[in-house]
Coordinates of C-alpha atoms (C1' of nucleotides) in Angstrom, one line a residue:
Chain D
M1 CA 0.0 0.0 0.0
R2 CA 1.0 3.5 -0.6
W3 CA 1.3 5.7 2.5
S4 CA 0.3 8.8 0.6
K5 CA -3.2 7.3 0.2
L6 CA -3.6 6.0 3.7
F7 CA -5.2 7.4 6.8
I8 CA -2.6 7.2 9.5
P9 CA -3.1 10.2 11.7
T10 CA 0.0 10.3 13.8
L11 CA 0.4 12.9 16.5
R12 CA 3.6 14.8 17.4
E13 CA 2.6 15.1 21.0
N14 CA 1.0 12.8 23.5
P15 CA -2.7 13.4 24.1
A16 CA -3.2 14.7 27.6
E17 CA -5.7 12.1 28.6
A18 CA -3.3 9.2 28.1
E19 CA -1.2 8.0 31.0
V20 CA 0.0 4.5 30.3
V21 CA 2.5 4.0 27.5
S22 CA 0.4 1.7 25.3
H23 CA -2.5 4.2 25.4
Q24 CA -0.2 7.1 24.5
L25 CA 1.5 5.3 21.7
L26 CA -1.7 3.7 20.2
L27 CA -3.2 7.2 20.1
R28 CA -0.1 9.0 18.9
A29 CA 0.7 6.4 16.2
G30 CA -2.9 6.7 14.9
Y31 CA -4.0 3.2 15.7
I32 CA -7.0 4.2 17.8
R33 CA -9.3 7.1 18.7
Q34 CA -11.6 7.3 21.7
L35 CA -15.3 7.5 21.3
S36 CA -16.2 7.7 25.0
A37 CA -15.0 6.4 28.3
G38 CA -13.9 2.8 27.7
L39 CA -15.0 2.8 24.1
Y40 CA -12.5 3.0 21.3
N41 CA -12.6 3.1 17.5
Y42 CA -9.9 1.0 15.9
L43 CA -8.5 2.8 12.9
F44 CA -6.7 1.2 10.0
L45 CA -3.5 0.3 11.8
A46 CA -5.1 -1.1 14.9
Q47 CA -7.4 -3.2 12.8
R48 CA -4.5 -4.6 10.9
S49 CA -2.6 -5.5 14.1
L50 CA -5.7 -6.9 15.7
N51 CA -6.4 -9.0 12.7
K52 CA -2.9 -10.4 12.9
V53 CA -3.4 -11.3 16.6
I54 CA -6.7 -12.9 15.6
G55 CA -5.0 -14.8 12.8
I56 CA -2.5 -16.3 15.3
V57 CA -5.3 -17.2 17.7
R58 CA -7.3 -18.8 15.0
E59 CA -4.5 -20.9 13.7
E60 CA -3.6 -22.2 17.1
M61 CA -7.2 -22.8 18.1
D62 CA -7.9 -24.7 14.9
A63 CA -4.8 -26.7 15.6
I64 CA -6.2 -28.1 18.8
G65 CA -9.5 -29.0 17.0
G66 CA -11.5 -25.8 17.8
Q67 CA -14.5 -25.1 15.6
E68 CA -15.0 -21.4 15.0
M69 CA -18.5 -20.0 15.4
L70 CA -20.1 -16.6 15.9
L71 CA -22.8 -16.3 18.5
A72 CA -25.3 -13.6 19.1
A73 CA -24.1 -10.7 21.1
L74 CA -27.5 -9.7 22.3
H75 CA -29.0 -12.2 24.7
P76 CA -32.5 -12.8 26.2
A77 CA -32.5 -12.6 30.0
E78 CA -33.9 -16.1 30.3
I79 CA -30.7 -18.0 29.7
W80 CA -28.9 -15.9 32.2
Q81 CA -31.6 -16.4 34.7
E82 CA -31.3 -20.1 34.2
S83 CA -27.6 -20.1 35.1
G84 CA -28.3 -17.7 38.0
R85 CA -25.9 -15.1 36.6
W86 CA -28.6 -12.6 35.6
D87 CA -28.4 -11.5 39.3
V88 CA -24.7 -12.3 40.0
M89 CA -23.4 -10.1 37.2
G90 CA -25.0 -7.1 38.8
Q91 CA -24.2 -3.7 37.3
N92 CA -21.4 -5.0 35.1
M93 CA -23.9 -6.3 32.6
F94 CA -25.4 -4.0 30.1
R95 CA -29.1 -4.5 30.2
L96 CA -31.9 -3.3 27.9
K97 CA -35.5 -4.0 26.9
D98 CA -37.0 -4.6 23.5
R99 CA -40.2 -3.1 22.2
F100 CA -42.3 -5.7 24.0
D101 CA -40.6 -4.9 27.3
R102 CA -38.6 -8.1 27.3
D103 CA -35.3 -8.1 29.2
L104 CA -32.2 -8.4 27.1
C105 CA -28.5 -8.0 27.8
L106 CA -25.3 -7.5 25.9
G107 CA -23.1 -10.6 26.1
M108 CA -20.2 -10.2 28.6
T109 CA -19.2 -13.9 28.1
H110 CA -20.9 -16.8 26.4
E111 CA -21.1 -19.8 28.7
E112 CA -24.9 -19.5 28.7
V113 CA -25.3 -19.3 24.9
M114 CA -22.8 -22.0 24.2
T115 CA -24.6 -24.3 26.7
F116 CA -27.9 -23.3 25.1
I117 CA -26.6 -24.6 21.8
A118 CA -25.2 -27.7 23.3
R119 CA -28.3 -28.7 25.1
G120 CA -30.4 -28.2 22.0
E121 CA -28.2 -30.4 19.8
L122 CA -26.0 -32.8 21.7
R123 CA -27.7 -36.1 22.4
S124 CA -25.1 -38.8 22.6
Y125 CA -21.7 -39.4 24.1
K126 CA -20.7 -40.2 20.5
Q127 CA -20.9 -36.5 19.8
L128 CA -18.4 -35.6 22.5
P129 CA -16.0 -34.1 23.0
Q130 CA -16.7 -30.8 21.3
L131 CA -14.6 -27.7 21.3
W132 CA -16.3 -24.5 20.1
Y133 CA -14.9 -21.0 19.9
Q134 CA -15.6 -17.6 18.6
I135 CA -13.8 -14.3 18.3
Q136 CA -16.3 -11.7 19.2
T137 CA -17.1 -8.4 20.8
K138 CA -17.9 -8.5 24.5
F139 CA -19.6 -5.8 26.5
R140 CA -19.0 -5.0 30.2
D141 CA -20.1 -1.9 32.0
E142 CA -16.9 -1.5 33.9
P143 CA -17.1 0.8 36.9
R144 CA -14.0 2.5 35.9
P145 CA -12.6 2.0 32.4
K146 CA -9.0 3.0 32.2
S147 CA -5.5 2.7 30.7
G148 CA -6.5 2.8 27.0
L149 CA -7.4 -0.6 25.7
L150 CA -6.5 -2.4 28.9
R151 CA -9.8 -1.9 30.7
V152 CA -12.7 -1.0 28.4
R153 CA -16.4 -1.5 28.1
Q154 CA -16.4 -3.1 24.7
F155 CA -13.6 -5.4 23.6
L156 CA -12.7 -8.4 21.5
M157 CA -12.4 -11.8 23.1
K158 CA -11.5 -15.2 21.8
D159 CA -13.7 -17.4 24.0
S160 CA -13.8 -21.2 23.7
Y161 CA -15.8 -23.8 25.4
S162 CA -15.2 -27.5 25.8
F163 CA -17.7 -30.2 26.4
D164 CA -16.5 -33.6 27.6
M165 CA -17.9 -36.8 29.0
D166 CA -15.6 -36.9 32.0
A167 CA -12.9 -35.2 34.0
A168 CA -10.2 -36.8 32.0
G169 CA -11.6 -35.4 28.8
L170 CA -11.7 -31.9 30.4
D171 CA -8.2 -32.3 31.6
L172 CA -7.1 -32.9 28.1
A173 CA -9.0 -30.0 26.7
Y174 CA -7.6 -27.8 29.4
Q175 CA -4.0 -28.9 28.7
N176 CA -4.5 -28.4 25.0
H177 CA -5.6 -24.8 25.7
Y178 CA -2.7 -24.2 28.0
D179 CA -0.3 -25.3 25.4
A180 CA -2.1 -23.4 22.6
Y181 CA -2.0 -20.3 24.7
C182 CA 1.7 -20.6 25.2
R183 CA 2.2 -20.9 21.5
I184 CA -0.1 -17.9 20.8
F185 CA 1.6 -15.6 23.2
S186 CA 5.0 -16.7 22.1
R187 CA 4.2 -16.0 18.5
A188 CA 2.8 -12.6 19.5
G189 CA 6.3 -11.9 20.9
L190 CA 5.2 -11.6 24.5
Q191 CA 7.1 -12.6 27.5
Y192 CA 4.4 -14.0 29.7
L193 CA 3.7 -16.0 32.9
A194 CA 1.2 -18.7 33.3
V195 CA 0.0 -18.5 36.9
E196 CA -2.4 -20.4 39.1
A197 CA -5.6 -18.4 39.4
H198 CA -8.7 -18.0 41.4
S199 CA -11.9 -19.1 39.6
G200 CA -14.0 -16.3 40.8
A201 CA -17.6 -16.0 39.7
M202 CA -16.9 -18.4 36.8
G203 CA -17.0 -21.3 39.2
G204 CA -15.0 -24.4 38.6
S205 CA -12.1 -26.3 40.0
Q206 CA -8.9 -25.2 38.3
S207 CA -7.8 -22.1 36.5
H208 CA -4.7 -20.5 35.1
E209 CA -4.1 -16.9 34.0
F210 CA -1.7 -15.8 31.4
M211 CA 0.0 -12.6 32.5
V212 CA 2.4 -10.1 31.1
A213 CA 4.5 -8.2 33.6
S214 CA 3.8 -4.5 33.3
E215 CA 3.5 -1.4 35.5
A216 CA 0.3 -0.7 33.6
G217 CA -1.3 -3.9 34.9
E218 CA -3.8 -4.3 37.6
D219 CA -3.2 -7.8 38.9
F220 CA -0.5 -9.0 41.2
V221 CA 1.2 -12.3 41.0
A222 CA 3.6 -14.1 43.3
V223 CA 6.5 -15.6 41.6
S224 CA 9.3 -17.7 43.1
A225 CA 12.9 -16.8 42.3
D226 CA 13.3 -19.9 40.1
G227 CA 9.9 -19.6 38.5
S228 CA 8.7 -23.0 39.8
Y229 CA 5.8 -21.3 41.5
Q230 CA 3.6 -18.7 39.9
A231 CA 0.2 -17.7 41.3
N232 CA -2.2 -14.8 41.3
L233 CA -2.0 -13.0 44.6
E234 CA -5.7 -13.8 45.1
K235 CA -4.7 -17.5 45.1
A236 CA -1.1 -17.6 46.1
V237 CA 0.0 -19.5 49.2
S238 CA 3.4 -19.3 51.1
R239 CA 5.3 -19.9 54.2
P240 CA 5.5 -16.5 56.0
T241 CA 8.7 -14.9 57.1
L242 CA 9.6 -15.8 60.7
P243 CA 8.4 -13.4 63.5
L244 CA 11.0 -10.7 64.1
A245 CA 11.2 -11.5 67.8
P246 CA 10.7 -14.9 69.5
D247 CA 7.5 -15.3 71.5
P248 CA 7.8 -15.1 75.3
E249 CA 8.1 -18.6 76.8
G250 CA 5.7 -20.1 79.3
D251 CA 2.1 -20.6 80.0
R252 CA 1.2 -17.1 80.8
A253 CA -2.3 -15.6 81.4
P254 CA -3.6 -12.6 79.3
E255 CA -2.8 -9.4 81.0
K256 CA -4.4 -6.0 80.3
F257 CA -2.2 -2.9 79.8
P258 CA -3.1 0.6 78.8
T259 CA -2.3 1.8 75.3
P260 CA -3.7 5.4 75.3
G261 CA -4.4 6.6 71.8
R262 CA -2.6 3.7 70.1
K263 CA -4.9 2.2 67.6
T264 CA -2.9 0.9 64.6
I265 CA -0.6 -2.0 64.6
A266 CA 2.3 0.3 63.9
E267 CA 1.4 2.6 66.9
V268 CA 1.1 -0.3 69.3
A269 CA 4.4 -1.8 68.0
A270 CA 6.2 1.5 68.6
F271 CA 4.5 1.9 72.0
T272 CA 5.4 -1.6 73.2
G273 CA 8.8 -1.8 71.5
L274 CA 7.8 -5.2 70.1
P275 CA 7.6 -5.8 66.4
E276 CA 4.4 -6.0 64.4
T277 CA 4.8 -9.7 64.1
A278 CA 4.2 -10.0 67.9
Q279 CA 0.7 -8.7 67.5
I280 CA -2.6 -10.3 66.5
K281 CA -4.5 -8.2 64.0
S282 CA -8.3 -8.4 64.5
L283 CA -10.6 -7.6 61.6
V284 CA -14.3 -7.7 61.8
M285 CA -15.9 -8.8 58.6
V286 CA -19.6 -9.3 57.7
A287 CA -20.2 -12.3 55.5
D288 CA -23.7 -12.5 54.0
G289 CA -24.9 -10.4 56.9
K290 CA -23.2 -12.4 59.7
P291 CA -20.2 -11.1 61.6
V292 CA -17.0 -13.0 61.8
L293 CA -13.8 -12.1 63.6
V294 CA -10.7 -12.6 61.4
L295 CA -7.3 -12.8 63.0
L296 CA -3.9 -12.3 61.2
R297 CA -0.4 -11.7 62.3
G298 CA 0.1 -8.0 62.8
D299 CA 2.2 -7.4 59.6
H300 CA 0.0 -9.5 57.4
Q301 CA -2.8 -8.5 55.0
L302 CA -6.2 -10.2 54.7
S303 CA -7.0 -11.7 51.3
E304 CA -10.7 -11.1 50.9
T305 CA -10.8 -13.6 48.1
K306 CA -9.5 -16.3 50.3
L307 CA -11.9 -15.3 53.1
V308 CA -14.9 -15.5 50.7
T309 CA -13.7 -19.0 49.6
V310 CA -13.2 -20.3 53.1
L311 CA -16.6 -19.0 54.3
G312 CA -18.4 -20.0 51.1
A313 CA -20.0 -16.6 51.3
A314 CA -21.5 -14.7 48.4
D315 CA -20.5 -11.3 49.8
V316 CA -18.0 -10.1 52.4
R317 CA -17.5 -6.6 53.7
P318 CA -15.7 -4.9 56.5
A319 CA -18.0 -4.2 59.5
H320 CA -19.2 -0.6 60.0
P321 CA -17.9 1.3 63.0
A322 CA -21.3 1.2 64.7
E323 CA -21.6 -2.5 64.3
I324 CA -18.1 -3.0 65.8
R325 CA -19.1 -0.8 68.8
E326 CA -22.2 -2.8 69.3
W327 CA -20.6 -6.3 69.1
F328 CA -17.3 -5.5 70.9
G329 CA -18.0 -2.6 73.2
A330 CA -14.9 -1.0 71.8
D331 CA -13.8 0.6 68.6
A332 CA -11.5 -0.7 65.9
G333 CA -8.0 -0.4 67.2
S334 CA -8.7 -2.1 70.5
L335 CA -10.3 -5.3 69.3
G336 CA -9.3 -8.8 70.1
P337 CA -10.6 -12.4 70.2
V338 CA -10.4 -13.0 74.0
G339 CA -13.9 -13.4 75.4
I340 CA -15.6 -13.2 72.1
T341 CA -18.5 -15.6 71.9
N342 CA -21.1 -13.8 69.8
M343 CA -19.4 -14.6 66.4
P344 CA -17.1 -17.2 64.9
V345 CA -13.3 -16.5 65.2
L346 CA -11.2 -17.4 62.2
A347 CA -7.4 -17.2 62.4
D348 CA -4.8 -17.3 59.7
L349 CA -2.4 -20.3 59.7
A350 CA 0.5 -18.0 60.6
L351 CA -0.9 -17.7 64.1
R352 CA -1.0 -21.4 64.7
G353 CA 1.5 -22.4 67.4
R354 CA 2.3 -18.8 68.3
R355 CA 2.3 -17.9 72.1
N356 CA 2.0 -14.9 74.3
M357 CA 1.1 -12.4 71.6
I358 CA -0.5 -8.9 71.9
C359 CA -4.0 -8.0 70.8
G360 CA -6.8 -5.6 71.6
A361 CA -8.6 -5.9 74.9
N362 CA -12.1 -5.0 73.6
E363 CA -11.8 -1.9 75.8
D364 CA -10.8 1.4 74.3
D365 CA -7.2 2.3 74.9
Y366 CA -6.3 -1.1 76.3
H367 CA -4.5 -4.1 74.9
L368 CA -3.7 -7.6 76.2
R369 CA -0.3 -9.3 76.3
H370 CA 0.4 -13.0 76.7
V371 CA -2.5 -14.1 74.5
T372 CA -2.1 -17.6 73.1
P373 CA -4.4 -18.9 70.3
E374 CA -6.4 -22.0 71.3
E375 CA -5.6 -21.5 74.9
D376 CA -7.0 -18.1 75.6
F377 CA -9.6 -18.2 72.9
A378 CA -11.1 -20.7 70.5
C379 CA -10.7 -20.3 66.8
A380 CA -10.7 -22.2 63.5
F381 CA -7.6 -21.9 61.3
A382 CA -7.5 -21.3 57.6
D383 CA -5.2 -19.7 55.0
L384 CA -6.5 -16.2 54.9
R385 CA -3.4 -14.2 54.4
Q386 CA -2.3 -12.4 51.3
V387 CA 1.2 -13.5 50.3
A388 CA 3.8 -10.8 50.8
A389 CA 7.1 -10.2 49.0
G390 CA 9.8 -12.1 50.9
D391 CA 7.6 -15.0 51.9
W392 CA 8.8 -18.4 51.0
C393 CA 7.4 -21.1 48.8
L394 CA 5.4 -23.7 50.7
D395 CA 7.5 -26.7 49.6
S396 CA 10.9 -25.2 48.8
D397 CA 13.4 -22.6 50.0
Q398 CA 12.6 -20.3 47.1
P399 CA 11.7 -16.7 48.1
L400 CA 8.7 -15.1 46.4
E401 CA 8.5 -11.8 44.8
I402 CA 5.3 -9.9 43.7
R403 CA 4.9 -8.6 40.2
K404 CA 2.3 -6.3 38.7
T405 CA 0.8 -7.8 35.5
I406 CA -1.7 -7.5 32.7
E407 CA -4.0 -10.5 32.3
I408 CA -4.2 -11.5 28.7
G409 CA -5.7 -14.9 28.9
H410 CA -7.6 -17.1 31.4
I411 CA -8.5 -20.7 31.3
F412 CA -11.1 -22.4 33.6
K413 CA -12.2 -25.9 34.3
L414 CA -15.9 -25.1 34.8
G415 CA -17.1 -28.5 35.9
Y416 CA -20.9 -28.9 35.8
K417 CA -22.0 -25.5 36.8
Y418 CA -23.6 -24.5 33.4
S419 CA -24.4 -27.9 32.0
E420 CA -26.1 -28.8 35.3
S421 CA -28.0 -25.5 35.8
M422 CA -29.1 -25.3 32.2
G423 CA -30.0 -28.9 31.7
L424 CA -27.4 -30.2 29.2
R425 CA -27.6 -34.0 29.1
V426 CA -26.5 -36.7 26.8
L427 CA -26.8 -40.5 26.8
N428 CA -23.8 -42.5 27.7
A429 CA -22.9 -45.9 26.3
E430 CA -25.1 -47.6 28.8
G431 CA -28.1 -45.5 27.7
H432 CA -28.1 -43.4 30.9
E433 CA -28.5 -39.6 30.9
V434 CA -25.3 -37.9 32.0
T435 CA -24.2 -34.3 32.3
P436 CA -21.2 -33.3 30.2
I437 CA -18.4 -31.4 31.9
M438 CA -17.3 -28.1 30.6
G439 CA -14.3 -25.7 30.4
S440 CA -14.1 -22.2 29.2
Y441 CA -11.1 -20.3 27.9
G442 CA -10.6 -16.6 27.1
I443 CA -8.0 -14.3 25.4
G444 CA -8.4 -10.6 25.4
I445 CA -7.4 -9.6 21.9
E446 CA -6.7 -5.9 22.4
R447 CA -4.8 -6.7 25.6
V448 CA -2.4 -8.8 23.6
L449 CA -1.7 -5.8 21.4
S450 CA -1.5 -3.4 24.4
A451 CA 0.7 -5.7 26.3
A452 CA 3.0 -6.0 23.3
V453 CA 3.3 -2.3 23.1
E454 CA 3.9 -2.0 26.9
Q455 CA 6.6 -4.6 26.6
H456 CA 8.2 -3.4 23.3
H457 CA 8.6 0.3 22.9
D458 CA 11.2 3.1 23.2
K459 CA 11.2 6.8 23.3
D460 CA 10.4 7.0 19.6
G461 CA 7.5 4.6 19.6
M462 CA 6.5 1.0 19.3
M463 CA 8.7 -1.9 18.5
L464 CA 6.2 -4.5 17.6
P465 CA 7.2 -8.0 16.6
P466 CA 6.7 -8.7 12.9
S467 CA 3.9 -11.2 13.7
I468 CA 1.5 -8.5 14.9
A469 CA 2.9 -5.3 13.5
P470 CA 0.5 -3.7 11.0
F471 CA 3.1 -4.0 8.3
E472 CA 6.3 -6.0 8.2
V473 CA 8.4 -3.6 6.2
V474 CA 8.2 0.0 4.9
V475 CA 10.1 1.0 1.8
T476 CA 11.1 4.7 2.2
P477 CA 12.5 6.7 -0.7
V478 CA 14.4 9.5 1.1
N479 CA 13.3 11.9 -1.6
A480 CA 10.1 10.8 -3.4
A481 CA 10.5 13.7 -5.8
E482 CA 13.7 12.0 -7.1
P483 CA 12.4 9.7 -9.9
A484 CA 15.3 7.2 -9.6
Q485 CA 14.7 6.8 -5.9
L486 CA 10.9 6.5 -6.3
S487 CA 11.1 3.9 -9.1
A488 CA 13.7 1.9 -7.2
A489 CA 11.6 2.0 -4.1
E490 CA 8.6 0.9 -6.1
A491 CA 10.5 -2.0 -7.5
I492 CA 11.6 -3.1 -4.0
Y493 CA 8.1 -2.7 -2.7
R494 CA 6.7 -4.8 -5.5
R495 CA 9.3 -7.5 -4.9
C496 CA 8.4 -7.5 -1.2
R497 CA 4.8 -8.1 -2.1
E498 CA 5.7 -10.9 -4.5
L499 CA 7.6 -12.5 -1.7
G500 CA 4.5 -12.4 0.5
L501 CA 5.7 -9.6 2.8
D502 CA 3.3 -7.2 4.3
A503 CA 4.9 -4.1 2.8
L504 CA 4.2 -0.4 2.8
L505 CA 5.6 2.2 0.4
D506 CA 6.2 5.6 2.0
D507 CA 5.7 7.6 -1.2
R508 CA 4.6 10.7 0.7
D509 CA 6.0 14.0 -0.3
E510 CA 7.5 14.6 3.1
R511 CA 11.0 15.3 4.4
P512 CA 12.9 12.2 5.3
G513 CA 12.8 13.0 9.0
V514 CA 9.0 12.9 9.0
K515 CA 9.0 9.6 7.3
F516 CA 11.5 8.1 9.7
K517 CA 9.8 9.4 12.8
D518 CA 6.4 8.1 11.6
A519 CA 7.8 4.6 10.7
D520 CA 9.5 4.4 14.1
L521 CA 6.3 5.6 15.9
I522 CA 4.0 3.1 14.4
G523 CA 6.6 0.4 14.9
I524 CA 7.2 -1.2 11.5
P525 CA 9.9 -3.8 12.2
Y526 CA 12.0 -3.2 9.1
R527 CA 12.6 -0.2 6.9
V528 CA 14.3 -0.2 3.5
T529 CA 15.7 3.2 2.9
V530 CA 16.3 4.2 -0.7
G531 CA 18.6 7.2 -0.7
K532 CA 22.1 8.4 -1.2
K533 CA 23.6 5.0 -1.9
L534 CA 21.3 4.2 -4.8
P535 CA 23.9 5.4 -7.4
Q536 CA 26.1 2.5 -6.0
G537 CA 23.1 0.2 -6.4
M538 CA 22.7 -0.1 -2.6
V539 CA 19.9 0.5 -0.2
E540 CA 19.8 0.3 3.6
V541 CA 17.8 -2.2 5.7
T542 CA 17.2 -1.0 9.2
E543 CA 15.7 -3.0 12.0
R544 CA 13.4 -1.0 14.2
R545 CA 14.1 -2.8 17.4
T546 CA 17.9 -2.7 17.3
R547 CA 18.3 0.3 15.0
Q548 CA 21.0 -1.7 13.2
S549 CA 21.4 -1.1 9.5
V550 CA 23.0 -3.1 6.7
D551 CA 23.6 -2.1 3.1
V552 CA 22.2 -4.5 0.5
L553 CA 21.9 -4.5 -3.2
V554 CA 18.6 -3.1 -4.6
A555 CA 17.9 -6.5 -6.1
D556 CA 18.4 -8.3 -2.8
A557 CA 16.6 -6.0 -0.5
A558 CA 13.2 -7.7 -0.4
A559 CA 14.7 -11.2 -0.1
H560 CA 16.9 -9.9 2.7
V561 CA 14.0 -8.6 4.7
R562 CA 12.1 -11.8 4.1
G563 CA 15.0 -13.8 5.3
R564 CA 15.2 -11.7 8.5
I565 CA 11.5 -12.2 9.3
H566 CA 10.7 -15.6 8.1
G567 CA 14.1 -17.3 8.5
Chain K
rC1 C1' -20.2 5.3 44.2
rG2 C1' -16.2 8.4 47.4
rG3 C1' -11.8 11.6 46.7
rG4 C1' -8.8 14.7 43.2
rG5 C1' -7.8 17.0 38.5
rC6 C1' -9.3 18.9 33.8
rG7 C1' -12.8 20.8 29.8
rU8 C1' -10.5 27.5 25.2
rA9 C1' -9.0 25.6 17.0
rG10 C1' -7.4 18.7 14.9
rC11 C1' -3.2 18.1 19.0
rG12 C1' -0.5 20.4 23.2
rC13 C1' -1.3 24.7 26.0
rA14 C1' -1.7 30.3 27.7
rG15 C1' -5.6 33.8 29.0
rC16 C1' -9.6 33.3 34.1
rC17 C1' -7.1 35.5 40.1
rU18 C1' -8.1 41.5 38.9
rG19 C1' -15.0 41.0 33.7
rG20 C1' -14.3 44.9 28.2
rU21 C1' -10.7 43.1 20.8
rA22 C1' -9.8 35.1 22.1
rG23 C1' -4.0 34.1 21.8
rC24 C1' 0.7 30.8 21.2
rG25 C1' 3.3 26.3 19.3
rC26 C1' 2.4 22.2 16.2
rA27 C1' -0.9 20.4 12.5
rC28 C1' -3.9 22.2 8.0
rC29 C1' -4.3 25.4 3.0
rU30 C1' -1.4 28.4 -1.0
rG31 C1' 3.3 29.8 -3.1
rC32 C1' 8.5 29.6 -3.1
rC33 C1' 12.5 26.8 -1.2
rU34 C1' 14.5 22.2 0.7
rU35 C1' 15.3 16.6 0.8
rG36 C1' 19.3 11.0 5.4
rG37 C1' 15.9 12.1 11.5
rG38 C1' 9.4 15.9 12.9
rC39 C1' 13.6 21.9 7.2
rG40 C1' 13.2 27.4 6.0
rC41 C1' 10.5 31.9 4.2
rA42 C1' 5.9 34.5 3.0
rG43 C1' 0.7 34.6 3.0
rG44 C1' -3.9 32.2 4.8
rG45 C1' -8.2 29.3 6.8
rG46 C1' -10.2 27.4 11.2
rG47 C1' -12.9 28.6 17.9
rU48 C1' -21.3 28.1 20.0
rC49 C1' -14.3 29.2 25.2
rG50 C1' -18.3 21.6 27.6
rU51 C1' -23.9 22.8 28.4
rU52 C1' -27.2 25.6 31.0
rG53 C1' -29.2 29.2 34.4
rG54 C1' -27.8 33.6 37.1
rU55 C1' -25.0 38.3 38.4
rU56 C1' -23.5 42.6 35.2
rC57 C1' -24.0 48.0 30.7
rA58 C1' -20.7 43.9 29.4
rA59 C1' -18.9 36.9 31.1
rA60 C1' -13.8 32.3 28.4
rU61 C1' -13.1 35.2 33.1
rC62 C1' -17.6 35.9 38.8
rC63 C1' -21.8 32.4 41.1
rG64 C1' -25.0 27.9 40.7
rA65 C1' -26.6 23.4 38.4
rC66 C1' -25.6 19.7 35.0
rC67 C1' -22.6 17.0 31.4
rG68 C1' -18.1 14.8 29.8
rC69 C1' -13.0 13.0 30.2
rC70 C1' -8.7 11.5 33.2
rC71 C1' -6.3 9.8 37.8
rC72 C1' -6.7 7.4 43.0
rG73 C1' -9.9 4.3 45.8
rA74 C1' -14.2 1.0 46.0
rC75 C1' -15.5 -2.5 42.3
rC76 C1' -14.0 -6.0 38.5
rA77 C1' -15.6 -13.7 34.5

RNA sequence: CGGGGCGUAGCGCAGCCUGGUAGCGCACCUGCCUUGGGCGCAGGGGGUCGUUGGUUCAAAUCCGACCGCCCCGACCA
């Protein structure tokens, strides 16, 4: 294509509203334009890149036996009511009514519709397994869209769904997806992590997320130094660091002491001269309307995700100050488990075996010392703590670090949640009705592009891998008004096309600096510069990523680039 | 939804405090010039100052309401 005929609206300056790099560059390089909060128009370049991402996804999905479909994006309420998610999804679901006042929603995921198709058509075990997928627009009414294409209200997702007769079949479909995702993200040039993940509202037994380390991300993962353990912080488990001071010995009785005005863990630590690890942190939570006292080591943080899982609760929130006053007779900052009988007490595993610790006395401005779990109060133990940097792997001596990441893919073993609730049954070999087991698997298409930009850029723009760049090579005559340069450039361009390269001819009547800056900005991996060495029959091939140039013969230029990209 | 910031030409911004002619850089158009890293010179076009109500002889500027966008938090398959 000829640049002079294309719409590539590059900007010299960063738009003020963009904060994260991928957002800035996608705007500046003319890939996208915003329509509204969390809604973007994908212009020519974005569409080309996204189509390349989609092409990779499609090849790898087809390679594991996926069958591509395209489902409706507008759904009747009924199927969501059947699965129970009409209510669960809450405000994140775009809802509307048709002219007959019937409830509809815009699809935010497609378990329900896929299960609807399956239950209407699948009758026999002979038809299983099935692996169905689509690449389609999803709609989610995010509370706070942000960071360019990273969190939006409308986006493209590859979502696939597996139907199997048994858990072994699901295991295979899951593993096939895991491997396919690795190939997809590698081909897209991403350095990624595959981490153990929490299943969340999707339900199901096992889940992995595919993450790209980036400051622009919103998820945190715990990673061991040798990479043998990788898990989302919502799910991660660890051995905590040792307490900073040994517990006092002996079988001592709780003893009240005044702590005037000291409410926080840090204040009490400073006041007593003992480290935060010597304290029991008491948090009052309300799970589905019922109070529960949660205990953690002073320096640890509660994982609400784990608490929800342990309690099997639908909703968990911190107690209000008035509730705390009513239940404890004291305010937050002086709370503790001793003498508490009006609610269950749940303690984190890091408190098991500890002795003679400090906690609140349930009397304002007083704490207790010499408090020992299970002796001075009864409690149940569970893993409730959020892993912290510096913790250790459960089963090795590897230290854990915490990384900020972008989620680009997520795979779930769903189990029977949807097939059961929506009545998907087939007959097995014995003629009995059985419920197939399902998995679901997603990739955020725009996030793959955004993450690639986050991971590969410099001060001049994007450095996209050839596999997802909008063009593989740009042929740039330094002076398009020079007939010899232009015709040589055209010949190289045509040769590139003949060799199957995605080539662009920068035939614009611009100064060379403008063309170079634009090519760098939009991140075309290779540039063939036709200029001052043409009289010697030479042109220059420059790699965007390394900035390294080599001189090649005009006749060899296209083949040279092809060799660099396709080996 | 709570907190903060911002809305003036396509983009980036000044002007607002202290009311009175709407400005700068880039981009754009025309001509000349130039051609290896966002050239140079000359001329030119483009703005309901987010919307709305109020105060005033007079509002981009002061006051109120609303809308939109961004950031932090809450939230988030």
